Short mmCIF file of C-alpha atoms in Angstrom, two decimals:
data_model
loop_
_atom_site.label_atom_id
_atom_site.label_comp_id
_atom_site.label_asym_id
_atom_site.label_seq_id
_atom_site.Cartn_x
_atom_site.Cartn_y
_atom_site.Cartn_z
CA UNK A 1 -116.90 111.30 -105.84
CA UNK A 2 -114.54 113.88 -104.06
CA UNK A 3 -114.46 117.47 -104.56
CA UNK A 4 -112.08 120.81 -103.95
CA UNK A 5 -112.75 123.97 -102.86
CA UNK A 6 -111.92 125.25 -106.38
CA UNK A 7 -112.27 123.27 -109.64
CA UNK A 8 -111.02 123.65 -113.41
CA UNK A 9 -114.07 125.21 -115.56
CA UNK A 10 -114.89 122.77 -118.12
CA UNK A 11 -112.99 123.54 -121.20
CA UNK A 12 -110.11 125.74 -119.84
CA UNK A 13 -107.12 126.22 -117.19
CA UNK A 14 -109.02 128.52 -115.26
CA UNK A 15 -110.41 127.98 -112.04
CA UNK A 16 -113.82 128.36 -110.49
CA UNK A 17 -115.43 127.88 -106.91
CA UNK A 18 -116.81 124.24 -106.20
CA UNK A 19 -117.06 123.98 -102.08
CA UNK A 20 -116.07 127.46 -101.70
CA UNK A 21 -119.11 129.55 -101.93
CA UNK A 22 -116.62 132.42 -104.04
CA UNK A 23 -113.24 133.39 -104.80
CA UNK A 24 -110.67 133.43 -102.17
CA UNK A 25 -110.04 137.13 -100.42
CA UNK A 26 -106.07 136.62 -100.82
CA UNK A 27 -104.06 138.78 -98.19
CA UNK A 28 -101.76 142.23 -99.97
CA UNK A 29 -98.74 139.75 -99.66
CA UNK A 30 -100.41 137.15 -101.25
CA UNK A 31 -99.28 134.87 -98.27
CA UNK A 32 -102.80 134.57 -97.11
CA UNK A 33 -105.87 132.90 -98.86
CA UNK A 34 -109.45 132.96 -97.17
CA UNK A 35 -112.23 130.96 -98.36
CA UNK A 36 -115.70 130.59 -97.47
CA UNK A 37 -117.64 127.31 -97.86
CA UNK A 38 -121.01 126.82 -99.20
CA UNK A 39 -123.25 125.75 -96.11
CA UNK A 40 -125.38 122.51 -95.78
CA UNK A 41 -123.02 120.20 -97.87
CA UNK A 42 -122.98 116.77 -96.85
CA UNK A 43 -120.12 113.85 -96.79
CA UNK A 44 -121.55 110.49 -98.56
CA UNK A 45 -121.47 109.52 -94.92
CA UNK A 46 -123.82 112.09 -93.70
CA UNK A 47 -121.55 114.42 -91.83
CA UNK A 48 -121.04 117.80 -92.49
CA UNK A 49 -118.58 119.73 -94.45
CA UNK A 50 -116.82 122.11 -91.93
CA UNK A 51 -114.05 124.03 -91.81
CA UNK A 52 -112.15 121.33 -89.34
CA UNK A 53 -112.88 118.61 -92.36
CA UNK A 54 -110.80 121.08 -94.91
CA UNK A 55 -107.91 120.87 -92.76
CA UNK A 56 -108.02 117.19 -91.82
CA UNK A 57 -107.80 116.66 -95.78
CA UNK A 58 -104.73 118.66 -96.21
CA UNK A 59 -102.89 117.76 -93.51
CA UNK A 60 -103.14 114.02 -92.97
CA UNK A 61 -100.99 114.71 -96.51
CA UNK A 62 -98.62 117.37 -95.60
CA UNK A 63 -98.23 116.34 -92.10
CA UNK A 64 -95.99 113.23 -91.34
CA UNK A 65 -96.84 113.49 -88.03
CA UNK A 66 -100.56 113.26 -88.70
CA UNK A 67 -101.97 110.15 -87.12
CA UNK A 68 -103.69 109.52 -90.32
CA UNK A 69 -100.96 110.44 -92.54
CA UNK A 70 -99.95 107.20 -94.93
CA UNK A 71 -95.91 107.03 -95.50
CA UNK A 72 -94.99 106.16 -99.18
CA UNK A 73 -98.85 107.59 -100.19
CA UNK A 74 -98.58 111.17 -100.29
CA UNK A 75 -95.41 112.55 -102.06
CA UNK A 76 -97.59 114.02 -104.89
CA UNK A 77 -99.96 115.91 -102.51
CA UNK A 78 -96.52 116.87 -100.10
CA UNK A 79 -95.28 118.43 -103.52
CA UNK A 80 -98.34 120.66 -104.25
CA UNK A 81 -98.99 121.60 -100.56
CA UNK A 82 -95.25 120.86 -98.83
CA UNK A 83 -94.20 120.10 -95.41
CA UNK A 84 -95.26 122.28 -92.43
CA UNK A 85 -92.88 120.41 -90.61
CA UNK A 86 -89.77 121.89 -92.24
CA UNK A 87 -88.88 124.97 -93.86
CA UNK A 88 -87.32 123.06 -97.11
CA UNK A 89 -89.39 124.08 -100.03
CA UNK A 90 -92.99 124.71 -97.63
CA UNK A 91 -95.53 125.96 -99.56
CA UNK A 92 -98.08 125.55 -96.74
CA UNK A 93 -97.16 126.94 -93.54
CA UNK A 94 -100.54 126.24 -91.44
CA UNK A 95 -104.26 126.02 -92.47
CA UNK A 96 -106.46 128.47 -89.81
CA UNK A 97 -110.02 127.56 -88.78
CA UNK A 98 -111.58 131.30 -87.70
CA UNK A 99 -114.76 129.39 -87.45
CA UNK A 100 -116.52 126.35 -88.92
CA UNK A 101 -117.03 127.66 -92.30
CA UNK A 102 -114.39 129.35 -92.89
CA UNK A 103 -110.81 127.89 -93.93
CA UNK A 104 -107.60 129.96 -94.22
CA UNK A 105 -104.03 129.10 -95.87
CA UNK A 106 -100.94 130.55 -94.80
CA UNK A 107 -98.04 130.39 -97.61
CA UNK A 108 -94.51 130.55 -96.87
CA UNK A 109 -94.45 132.97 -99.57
CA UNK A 110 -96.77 134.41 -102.42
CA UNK A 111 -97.28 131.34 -105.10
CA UNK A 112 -99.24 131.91 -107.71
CA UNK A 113 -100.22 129.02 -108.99
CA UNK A 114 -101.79 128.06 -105.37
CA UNK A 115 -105.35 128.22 -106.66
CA UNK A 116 -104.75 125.58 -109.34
CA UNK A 117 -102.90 123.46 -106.67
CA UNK A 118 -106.43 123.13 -105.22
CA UNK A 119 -108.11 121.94 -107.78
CA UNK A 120 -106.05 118.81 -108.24
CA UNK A 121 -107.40 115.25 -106.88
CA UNK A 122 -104.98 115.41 -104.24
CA UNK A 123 -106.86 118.52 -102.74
CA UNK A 124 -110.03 117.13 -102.89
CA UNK A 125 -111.68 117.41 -99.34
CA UNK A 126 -112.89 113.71 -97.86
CA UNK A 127 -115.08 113.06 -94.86
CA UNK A 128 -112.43 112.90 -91.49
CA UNK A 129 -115.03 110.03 -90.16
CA UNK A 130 -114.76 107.83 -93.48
CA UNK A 131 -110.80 108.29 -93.28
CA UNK A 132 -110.69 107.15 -89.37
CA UNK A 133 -112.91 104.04 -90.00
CA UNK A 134 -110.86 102.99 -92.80
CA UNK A 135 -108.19 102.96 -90.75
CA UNK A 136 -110.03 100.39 -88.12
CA UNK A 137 -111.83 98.04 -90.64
CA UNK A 138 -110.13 98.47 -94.39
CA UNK A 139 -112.86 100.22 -95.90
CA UNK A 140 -112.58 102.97 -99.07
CA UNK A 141 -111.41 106.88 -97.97
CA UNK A 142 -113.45 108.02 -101.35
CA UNK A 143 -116.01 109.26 -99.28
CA UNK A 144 -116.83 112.97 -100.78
CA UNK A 145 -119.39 115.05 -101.22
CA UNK A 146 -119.64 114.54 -105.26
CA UNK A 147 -122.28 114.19 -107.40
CA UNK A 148 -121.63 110.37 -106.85
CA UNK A 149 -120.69 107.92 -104.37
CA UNK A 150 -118.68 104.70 -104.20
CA UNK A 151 -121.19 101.39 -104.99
CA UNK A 152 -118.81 98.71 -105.10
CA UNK A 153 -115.25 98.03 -105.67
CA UNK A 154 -112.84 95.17 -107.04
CA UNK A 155 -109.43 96.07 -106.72
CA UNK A 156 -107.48 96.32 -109.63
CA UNK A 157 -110.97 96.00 -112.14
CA UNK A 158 -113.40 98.02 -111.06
CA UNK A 159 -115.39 100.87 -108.97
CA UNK A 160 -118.96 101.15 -109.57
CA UNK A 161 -120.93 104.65 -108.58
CA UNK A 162 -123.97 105.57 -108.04
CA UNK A 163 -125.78 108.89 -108.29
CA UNK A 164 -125.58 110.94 -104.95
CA UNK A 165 -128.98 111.88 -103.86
CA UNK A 166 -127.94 114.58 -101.69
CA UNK A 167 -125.23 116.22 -103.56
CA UNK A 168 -125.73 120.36 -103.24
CA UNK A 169 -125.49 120.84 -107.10
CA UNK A 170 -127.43 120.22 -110.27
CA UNK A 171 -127.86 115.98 -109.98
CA UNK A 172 -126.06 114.07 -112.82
CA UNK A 173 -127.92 112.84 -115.53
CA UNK A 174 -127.37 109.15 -115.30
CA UNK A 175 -128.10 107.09 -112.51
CA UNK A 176 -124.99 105.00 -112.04
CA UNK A 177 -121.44 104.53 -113.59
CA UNK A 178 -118.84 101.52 -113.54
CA UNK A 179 -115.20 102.53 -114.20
CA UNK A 180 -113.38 99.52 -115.65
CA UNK A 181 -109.79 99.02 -115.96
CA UNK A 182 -108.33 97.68 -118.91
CA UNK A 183 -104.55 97.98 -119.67
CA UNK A 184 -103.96 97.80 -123.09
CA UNK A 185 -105.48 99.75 -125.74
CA UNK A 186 -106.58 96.53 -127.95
CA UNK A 187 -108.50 95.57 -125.30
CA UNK A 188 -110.12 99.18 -124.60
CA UNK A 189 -111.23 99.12 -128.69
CA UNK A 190 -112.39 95.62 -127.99
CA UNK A 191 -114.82 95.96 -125.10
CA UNK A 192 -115.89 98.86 -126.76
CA UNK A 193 -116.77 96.62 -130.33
CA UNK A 194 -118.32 94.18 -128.37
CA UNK A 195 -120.50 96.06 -126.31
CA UNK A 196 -118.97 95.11 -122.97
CA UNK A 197 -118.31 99.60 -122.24
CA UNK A 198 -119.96 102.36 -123.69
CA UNK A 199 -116.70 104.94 -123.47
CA UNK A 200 -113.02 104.41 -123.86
CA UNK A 201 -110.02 105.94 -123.52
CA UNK A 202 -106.61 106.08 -124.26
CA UNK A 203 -106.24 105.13 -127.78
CA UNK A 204 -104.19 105.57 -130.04
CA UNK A 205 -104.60 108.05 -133.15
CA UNK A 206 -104.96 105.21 -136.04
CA UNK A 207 -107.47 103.43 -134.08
CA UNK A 208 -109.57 107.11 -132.90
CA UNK A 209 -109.34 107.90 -136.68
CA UNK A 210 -110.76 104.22 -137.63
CA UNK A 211 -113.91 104.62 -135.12
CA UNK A 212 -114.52 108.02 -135.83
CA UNK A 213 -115.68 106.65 -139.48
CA UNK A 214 -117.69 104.11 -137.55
CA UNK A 215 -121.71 105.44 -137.67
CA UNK A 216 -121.74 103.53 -133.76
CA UNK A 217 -119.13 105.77 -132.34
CA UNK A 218 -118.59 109.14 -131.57
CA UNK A 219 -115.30 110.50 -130.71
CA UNK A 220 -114.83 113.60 -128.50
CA UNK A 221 -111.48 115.64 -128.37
CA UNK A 222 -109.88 118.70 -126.43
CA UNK A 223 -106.38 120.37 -125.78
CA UNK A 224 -104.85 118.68 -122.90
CA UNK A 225 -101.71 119.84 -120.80
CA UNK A 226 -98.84 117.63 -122.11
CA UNK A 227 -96.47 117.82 -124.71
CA UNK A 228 -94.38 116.21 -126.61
CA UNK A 229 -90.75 117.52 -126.56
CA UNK A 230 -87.10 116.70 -128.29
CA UNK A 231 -84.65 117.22 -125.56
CA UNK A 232 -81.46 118.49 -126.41
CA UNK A 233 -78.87 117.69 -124.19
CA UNK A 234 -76.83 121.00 -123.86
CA UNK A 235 -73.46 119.05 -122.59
CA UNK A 236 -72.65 117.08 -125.76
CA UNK A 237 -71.33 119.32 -128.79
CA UNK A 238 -72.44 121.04 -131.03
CA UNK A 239 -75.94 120.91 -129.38
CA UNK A 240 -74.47 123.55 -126.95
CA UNK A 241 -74.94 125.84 -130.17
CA UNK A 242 -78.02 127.90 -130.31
CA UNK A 243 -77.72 127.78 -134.59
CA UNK A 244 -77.60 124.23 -134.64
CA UNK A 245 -80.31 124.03 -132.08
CA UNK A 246 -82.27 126.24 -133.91
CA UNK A 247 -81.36 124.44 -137.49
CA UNK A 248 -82.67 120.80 -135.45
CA UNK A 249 -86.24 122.49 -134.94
CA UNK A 250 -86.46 123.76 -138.34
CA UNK A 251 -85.55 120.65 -139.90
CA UNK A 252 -88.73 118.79 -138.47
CA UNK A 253 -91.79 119.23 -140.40
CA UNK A 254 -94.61 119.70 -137.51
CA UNK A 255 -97.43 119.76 -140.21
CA UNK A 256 -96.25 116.54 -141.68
CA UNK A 257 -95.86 114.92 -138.12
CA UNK A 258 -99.32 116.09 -137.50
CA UNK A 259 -100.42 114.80 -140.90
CA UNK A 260 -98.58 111.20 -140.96
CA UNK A 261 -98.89 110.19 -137.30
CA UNK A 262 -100.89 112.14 -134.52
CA UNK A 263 -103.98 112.62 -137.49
CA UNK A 264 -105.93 115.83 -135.52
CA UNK A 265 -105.83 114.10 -132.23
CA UNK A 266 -102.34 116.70 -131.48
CA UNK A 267 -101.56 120.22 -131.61
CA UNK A 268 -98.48 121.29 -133.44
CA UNK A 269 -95.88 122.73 -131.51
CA UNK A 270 -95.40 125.91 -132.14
CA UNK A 271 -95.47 127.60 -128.58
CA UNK A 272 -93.85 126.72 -125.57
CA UNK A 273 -97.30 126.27 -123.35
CA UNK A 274 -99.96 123.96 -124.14
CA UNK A 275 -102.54 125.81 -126.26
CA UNK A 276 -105.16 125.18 -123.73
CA UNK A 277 -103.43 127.25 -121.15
CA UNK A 278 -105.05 130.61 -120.38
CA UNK A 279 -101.41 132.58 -120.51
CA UNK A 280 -99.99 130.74 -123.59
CA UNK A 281 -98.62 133.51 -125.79
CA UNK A 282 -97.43 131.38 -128.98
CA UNK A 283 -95.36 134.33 -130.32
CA UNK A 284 -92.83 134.59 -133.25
CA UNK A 285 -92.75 130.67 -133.91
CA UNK A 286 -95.68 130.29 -135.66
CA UNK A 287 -94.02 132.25 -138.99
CA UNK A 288 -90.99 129.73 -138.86
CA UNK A 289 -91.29 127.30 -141.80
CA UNK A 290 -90.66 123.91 -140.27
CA UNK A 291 -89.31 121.01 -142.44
CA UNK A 292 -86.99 123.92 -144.02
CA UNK A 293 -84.06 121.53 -145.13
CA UNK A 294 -82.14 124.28 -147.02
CA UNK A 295 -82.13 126.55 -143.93
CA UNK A 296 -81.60 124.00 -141.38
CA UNK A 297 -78.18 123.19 -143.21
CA UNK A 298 -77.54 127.12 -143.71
CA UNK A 299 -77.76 126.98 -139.52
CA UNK A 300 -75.48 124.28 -139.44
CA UNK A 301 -72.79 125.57 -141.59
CA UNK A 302 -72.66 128.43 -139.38
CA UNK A 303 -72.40 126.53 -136.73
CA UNK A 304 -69.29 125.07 -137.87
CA UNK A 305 -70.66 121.67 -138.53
CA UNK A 306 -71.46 122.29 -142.23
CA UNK A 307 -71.39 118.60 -143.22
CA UNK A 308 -73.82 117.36 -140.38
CA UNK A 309 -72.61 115.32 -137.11
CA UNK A 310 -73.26 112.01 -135.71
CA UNK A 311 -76.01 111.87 -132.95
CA UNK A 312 -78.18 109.85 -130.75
CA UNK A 313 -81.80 110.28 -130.43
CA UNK A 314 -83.65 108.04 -127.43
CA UNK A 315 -86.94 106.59 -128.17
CA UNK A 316 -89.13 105.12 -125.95
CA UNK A 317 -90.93 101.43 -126.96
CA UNK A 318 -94.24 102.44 -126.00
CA UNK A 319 -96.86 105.07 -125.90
CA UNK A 320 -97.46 107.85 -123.19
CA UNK A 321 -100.24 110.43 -122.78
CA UNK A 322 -97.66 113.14 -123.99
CA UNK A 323 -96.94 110.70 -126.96
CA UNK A 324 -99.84 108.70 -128.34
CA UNK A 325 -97.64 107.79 -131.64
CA UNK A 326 -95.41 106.05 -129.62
CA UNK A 327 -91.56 105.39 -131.16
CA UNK A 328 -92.62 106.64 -134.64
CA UNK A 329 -92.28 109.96 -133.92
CA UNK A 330 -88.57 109.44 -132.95
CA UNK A 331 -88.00 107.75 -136.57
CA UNK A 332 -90.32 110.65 -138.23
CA UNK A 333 -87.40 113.18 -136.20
CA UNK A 334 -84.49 111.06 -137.52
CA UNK A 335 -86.10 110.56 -140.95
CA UNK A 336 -86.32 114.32 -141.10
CA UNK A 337 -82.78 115.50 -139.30
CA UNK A 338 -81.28 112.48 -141.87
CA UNK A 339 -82.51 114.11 -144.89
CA UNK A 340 -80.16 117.80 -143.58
CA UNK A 341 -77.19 115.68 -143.41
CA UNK A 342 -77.42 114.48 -140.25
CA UNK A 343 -76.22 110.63 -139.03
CA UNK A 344 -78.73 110.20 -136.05
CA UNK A 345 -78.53 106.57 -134.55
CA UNK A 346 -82.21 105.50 -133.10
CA UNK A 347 -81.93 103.84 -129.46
CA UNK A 348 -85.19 102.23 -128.71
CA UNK A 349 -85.23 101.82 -125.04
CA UNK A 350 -87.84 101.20 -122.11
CA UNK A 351 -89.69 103.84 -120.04
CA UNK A 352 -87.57 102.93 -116.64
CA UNK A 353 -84.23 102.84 -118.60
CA UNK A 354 -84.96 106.25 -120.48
CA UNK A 355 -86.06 107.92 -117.11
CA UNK A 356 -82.93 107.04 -115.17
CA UNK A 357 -80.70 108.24 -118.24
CA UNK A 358 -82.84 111.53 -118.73
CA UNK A 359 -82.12 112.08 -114.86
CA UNK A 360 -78.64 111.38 -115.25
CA UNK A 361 -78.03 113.34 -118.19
CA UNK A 362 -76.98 109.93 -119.80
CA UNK A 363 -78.57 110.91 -123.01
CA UNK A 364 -77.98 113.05 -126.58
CA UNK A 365 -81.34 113.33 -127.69
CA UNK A 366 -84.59 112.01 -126.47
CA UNK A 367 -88.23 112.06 -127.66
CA UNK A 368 -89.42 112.93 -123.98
CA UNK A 369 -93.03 114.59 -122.56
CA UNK A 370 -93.47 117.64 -119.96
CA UNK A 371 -96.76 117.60 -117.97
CA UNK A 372 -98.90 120.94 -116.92
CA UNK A 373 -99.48 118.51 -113.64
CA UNK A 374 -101.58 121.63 -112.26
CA UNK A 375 -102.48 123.33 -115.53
CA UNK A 376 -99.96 126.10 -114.85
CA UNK A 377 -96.99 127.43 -116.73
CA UNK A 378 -94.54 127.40 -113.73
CA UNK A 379 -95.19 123.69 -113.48
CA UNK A 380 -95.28 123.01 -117.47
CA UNK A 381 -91.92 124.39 -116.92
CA UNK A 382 -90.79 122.95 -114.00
CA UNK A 383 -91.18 119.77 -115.35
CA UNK A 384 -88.74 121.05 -118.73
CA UNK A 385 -86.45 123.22 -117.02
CA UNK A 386 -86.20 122.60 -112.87
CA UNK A 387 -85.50 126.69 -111.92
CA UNK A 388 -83.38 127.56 -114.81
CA UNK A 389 -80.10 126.31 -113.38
CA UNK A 390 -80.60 122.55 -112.65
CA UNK A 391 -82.23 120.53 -115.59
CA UNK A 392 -82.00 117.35 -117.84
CA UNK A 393 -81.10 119.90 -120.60
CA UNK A 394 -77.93 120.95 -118.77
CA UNK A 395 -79.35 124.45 -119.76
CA UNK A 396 -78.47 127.44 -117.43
CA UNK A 397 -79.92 131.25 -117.59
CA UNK A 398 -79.95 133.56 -115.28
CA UNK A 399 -82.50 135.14 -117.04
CA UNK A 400 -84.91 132.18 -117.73
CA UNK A 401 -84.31 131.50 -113.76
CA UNK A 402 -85.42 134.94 -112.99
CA UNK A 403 -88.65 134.86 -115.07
CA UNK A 404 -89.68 131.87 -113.21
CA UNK A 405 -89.33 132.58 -109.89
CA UNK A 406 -90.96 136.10 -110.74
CA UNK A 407 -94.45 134.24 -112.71
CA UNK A 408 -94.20 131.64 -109.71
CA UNK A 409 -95.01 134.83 -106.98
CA UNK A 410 -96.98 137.12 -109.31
CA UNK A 411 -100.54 137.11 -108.34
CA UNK A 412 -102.83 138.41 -111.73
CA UNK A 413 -103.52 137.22 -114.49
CA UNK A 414 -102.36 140.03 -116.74
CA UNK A 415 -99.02 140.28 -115.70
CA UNK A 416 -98.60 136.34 -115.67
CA UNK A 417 -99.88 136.74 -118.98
CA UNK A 418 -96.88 139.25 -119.52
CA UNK A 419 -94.54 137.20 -117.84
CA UNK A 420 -94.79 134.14 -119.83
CA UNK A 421 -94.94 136.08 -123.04
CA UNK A 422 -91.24 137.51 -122.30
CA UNK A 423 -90.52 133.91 -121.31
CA UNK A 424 -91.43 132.42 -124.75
CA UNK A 425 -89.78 134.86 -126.61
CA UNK A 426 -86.48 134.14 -124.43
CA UNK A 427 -87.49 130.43 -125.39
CA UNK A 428 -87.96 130.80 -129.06
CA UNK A 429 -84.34 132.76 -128.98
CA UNK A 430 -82.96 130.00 -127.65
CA UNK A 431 -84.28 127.14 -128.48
CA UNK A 432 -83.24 124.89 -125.53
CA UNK A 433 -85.46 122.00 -126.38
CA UNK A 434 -87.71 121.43 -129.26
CA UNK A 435 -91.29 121.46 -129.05
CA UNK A 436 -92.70 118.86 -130.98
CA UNK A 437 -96.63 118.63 -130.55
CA UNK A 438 -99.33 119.09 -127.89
CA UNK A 439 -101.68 115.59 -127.64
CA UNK A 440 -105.03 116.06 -127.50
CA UNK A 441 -107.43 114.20 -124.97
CA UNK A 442 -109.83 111.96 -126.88
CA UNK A 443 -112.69 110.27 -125.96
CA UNK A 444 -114.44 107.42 -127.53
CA UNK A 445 -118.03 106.46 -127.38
CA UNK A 446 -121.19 104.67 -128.39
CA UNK A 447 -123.82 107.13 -130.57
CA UNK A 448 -126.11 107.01 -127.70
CA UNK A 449 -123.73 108.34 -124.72
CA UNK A 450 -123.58 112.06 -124.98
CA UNK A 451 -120.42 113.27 -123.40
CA UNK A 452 -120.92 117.76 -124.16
CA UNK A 453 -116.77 118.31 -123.47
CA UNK A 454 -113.79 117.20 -121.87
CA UNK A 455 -111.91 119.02 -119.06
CA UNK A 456 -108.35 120.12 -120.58
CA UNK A 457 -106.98 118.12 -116.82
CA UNK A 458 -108.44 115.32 -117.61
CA UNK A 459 -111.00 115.35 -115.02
CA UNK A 460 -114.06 114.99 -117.10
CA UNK A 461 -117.09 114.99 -114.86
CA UNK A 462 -119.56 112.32 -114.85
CA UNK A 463 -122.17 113.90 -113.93
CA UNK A 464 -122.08 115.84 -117.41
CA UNK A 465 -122.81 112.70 -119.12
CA UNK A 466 -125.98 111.53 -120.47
CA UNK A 467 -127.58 108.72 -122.26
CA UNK A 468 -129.79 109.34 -125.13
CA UNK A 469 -132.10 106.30 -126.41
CA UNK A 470 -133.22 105.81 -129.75
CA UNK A 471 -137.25 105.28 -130.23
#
């Protein structure tokens, strides 16, 4: 429906021009980022995509003062863009019109990730005339200049599209789409049975395995940008020791966790980015041999806790994206920690609970998830380790803090690339968490649908599907 001036090229973190006709010319500073926009693109509604229509997106989000900015509605897009109002934590400092097809950003300071901050939904430019009559009469802002436009909507069901006649690019291959929503994942598998949806999503591992086998289904995978970690909580001895860190991650068998539970629909983790990343380095800890019970209690010893200790691992009672397995893997960790000598009591607790004790540092161990919310490394971790000094994990280095703030201003990809390398191998030396496994996106559906890849964001486009009928 909407679309950016960048987007994510299908298969990878990377990003590619959509409305902007190339690659931004981004200022010696890097405080500066110029784009050009292709000409004679179209809103669903028939106006024009200008310049002025760029910056009306943006900053009805960033701007409180906006007369179209929602309260309560745009705290995601506030933390990708931030606040030209203030000069707390402003990415954005003001968005230049030279002219009607071009559209200028002026950073606070150089931020590297920037250009994968605009290919998020929340960047995605919508027509300034849809958004005003909404306003007046209640109707839908999803007024774009996609490959497809809004048909119909339910609240809370459905939206129904329907193939955009005067989109600018190559025209999708099927004629119309209706997006269903469906909570829970028996349901999903049902409708899917039954005819009532030809794709699905969201399912978990034992039940992608099961249609996989299935001659009427067809399932689709690719790396994705969560994963699933073991937070250690640096505060409670002994897991302030770096050896008994270290001894907890080689005590959990990743192949056997990828074997028993996640099937091939995860990535073991072995690295500290999500594989699909374009500057994930996976250095030294892919030699370690996981499930190593003799050396895990060698680590311990050393440690000074050569018997084992008591500890609590938090669970969570349902499935997330990070964690498709759900509270298994939590007993497959304690199973595995239990058989080095350590007494590690399971607490099985619900997503709102565990998120206010993982803020509050109320916690020993958790099965928990970080999220690559822009594809990038300084948000992957972000999301782990705040700036190095202020986390869940009660972890503090200077020199993990440093690292961060350097990749989160260095424009290039080679010495990002660089960067992050010295940052996993800081990482692997200290093991402040435990990577686990990296989920894979799956998607299921009938023989006839042909779906070519999935987008590593998530955003899988539509118009890449197609429908193939038997004779």
């Amino acid at each position: 429906m909407c679309e950016g001036l960048v987007r994510f090229e299908e298969g990878s973190s990377k990003v590619i021009p959509a409305l902007a006709e190339s690659e931004p010319e981004i200022s010696a500073d890097g405080t500066r980022w110029k784009f050009r926009l292709r000409r004679g693109v179209t809103f669903h509604d028939g106006t024009p995509l200008t310049a002025e229509a760029v910056r009306f997106s943006f900053m009805r989000q960033m701007d409180p003062t906006h007369p179209y900015y929602v309260a309560g509605r745009m705290t995601a897009a506030r933390r990708l863009f931030g606040d030209p109002t203030t000069t707390e934590s402003v990415i954005v400092r003001d968005i230049e019109t030279p002219d009607d097809w071009t559209v200028v950003f002026v950073l606070a300071q150089p931020r590297a990730s920037f250009a994968r901050n605009l290919a998020v939904p929340q960047a995605a430019i919508v027509s300034p005339r849809a958004v005003m009559n909404a306003a007046a009469d209640g109707q839908t802002t999803m007024v774009g200049t996609g490959p497809f436009r809004v048909a119909g909507v339910r609240p809370g069901r459905s939206i129904v599209l329907e193939r955009n006649p005067q989109y600018w690019g190559e025209p999708p291959r099927i004629e119309s789409v209706e997006l269903r929503m469906i909570s829970e994942a028996v349901e999903r598998e049902r409708a899917l049975r039954q005819q009532q949806c030809d794709v699905a999503a969201g399912l978990p591992p034992q039940t992608l395995a099961k249609l996989a086998r299935s001659k009427e289904f067809m399932v689709t995978t690719a790396p994705g940008m969560t994963g699933c970690v073991l937070l250690l909580n640096h505060a409670v001895p002994p897991l302030d020791s770096a050896r008994v860190r270290r001894g907890i991650a080689l005590a959990i068998g990743r192949e056997k966790l990828m074997r028993d539970l996640l099937l091939e629909y995860a990535d073991a983790g072995y690295g500290w980015l999500p594989p699909a990343m374009v500057e994930a380095a996976h250095p030294d800890a892919q030699s370690e041999n996981f499930g190593d019970v003799n050396e895990a209690k060698r680590l311990f010893a050393e440690a000074g806790v050569p018997g084992g200790f008591t500890v609590k691992l938090m669970a969570l009672t349902v499935p997330r994206v990070y964690n498709p397995a759900g509270a298994a893997v939590a007993e497959k960790v304690a199973q595995d920690l239990t058989a080095c000598g350590l007494t590690v009591i399971l607490e099985r607790v619900p997503l709102e609970v565990a998120s206010r004790r993982v803020a509050e540092g109320d916690y020993q161990m958790a099965v928990w998830g970080a999220v690559a919310w822009n594809g990038d490394p300084s948000a992957y971790w972000a999301d782990l380790f705040g700036d190095g000094q202020t986390n869940a994990l009660n972890y503090r280095s200077g020199e993990l803090h440093a690292l961060l703030r350097q990749l989160e201003t260095e424009i290039g990809e080679p010495q990002r690339k660089a960067t992050c390398a010295h940052i996993e191998k800081l990482l692997h030396a200290e093991i402040p968490c435990v990577p686990l496994f990296y989920a894979r996106q799956a998607v299921v559906a009938r023989r006839e649908v042909r779906i070519e890849h999935l987008n590593v964001m998530g955003l899988t486009r539509l118009d890449k599907v197609g429908i193939v009928r038997e004779e």
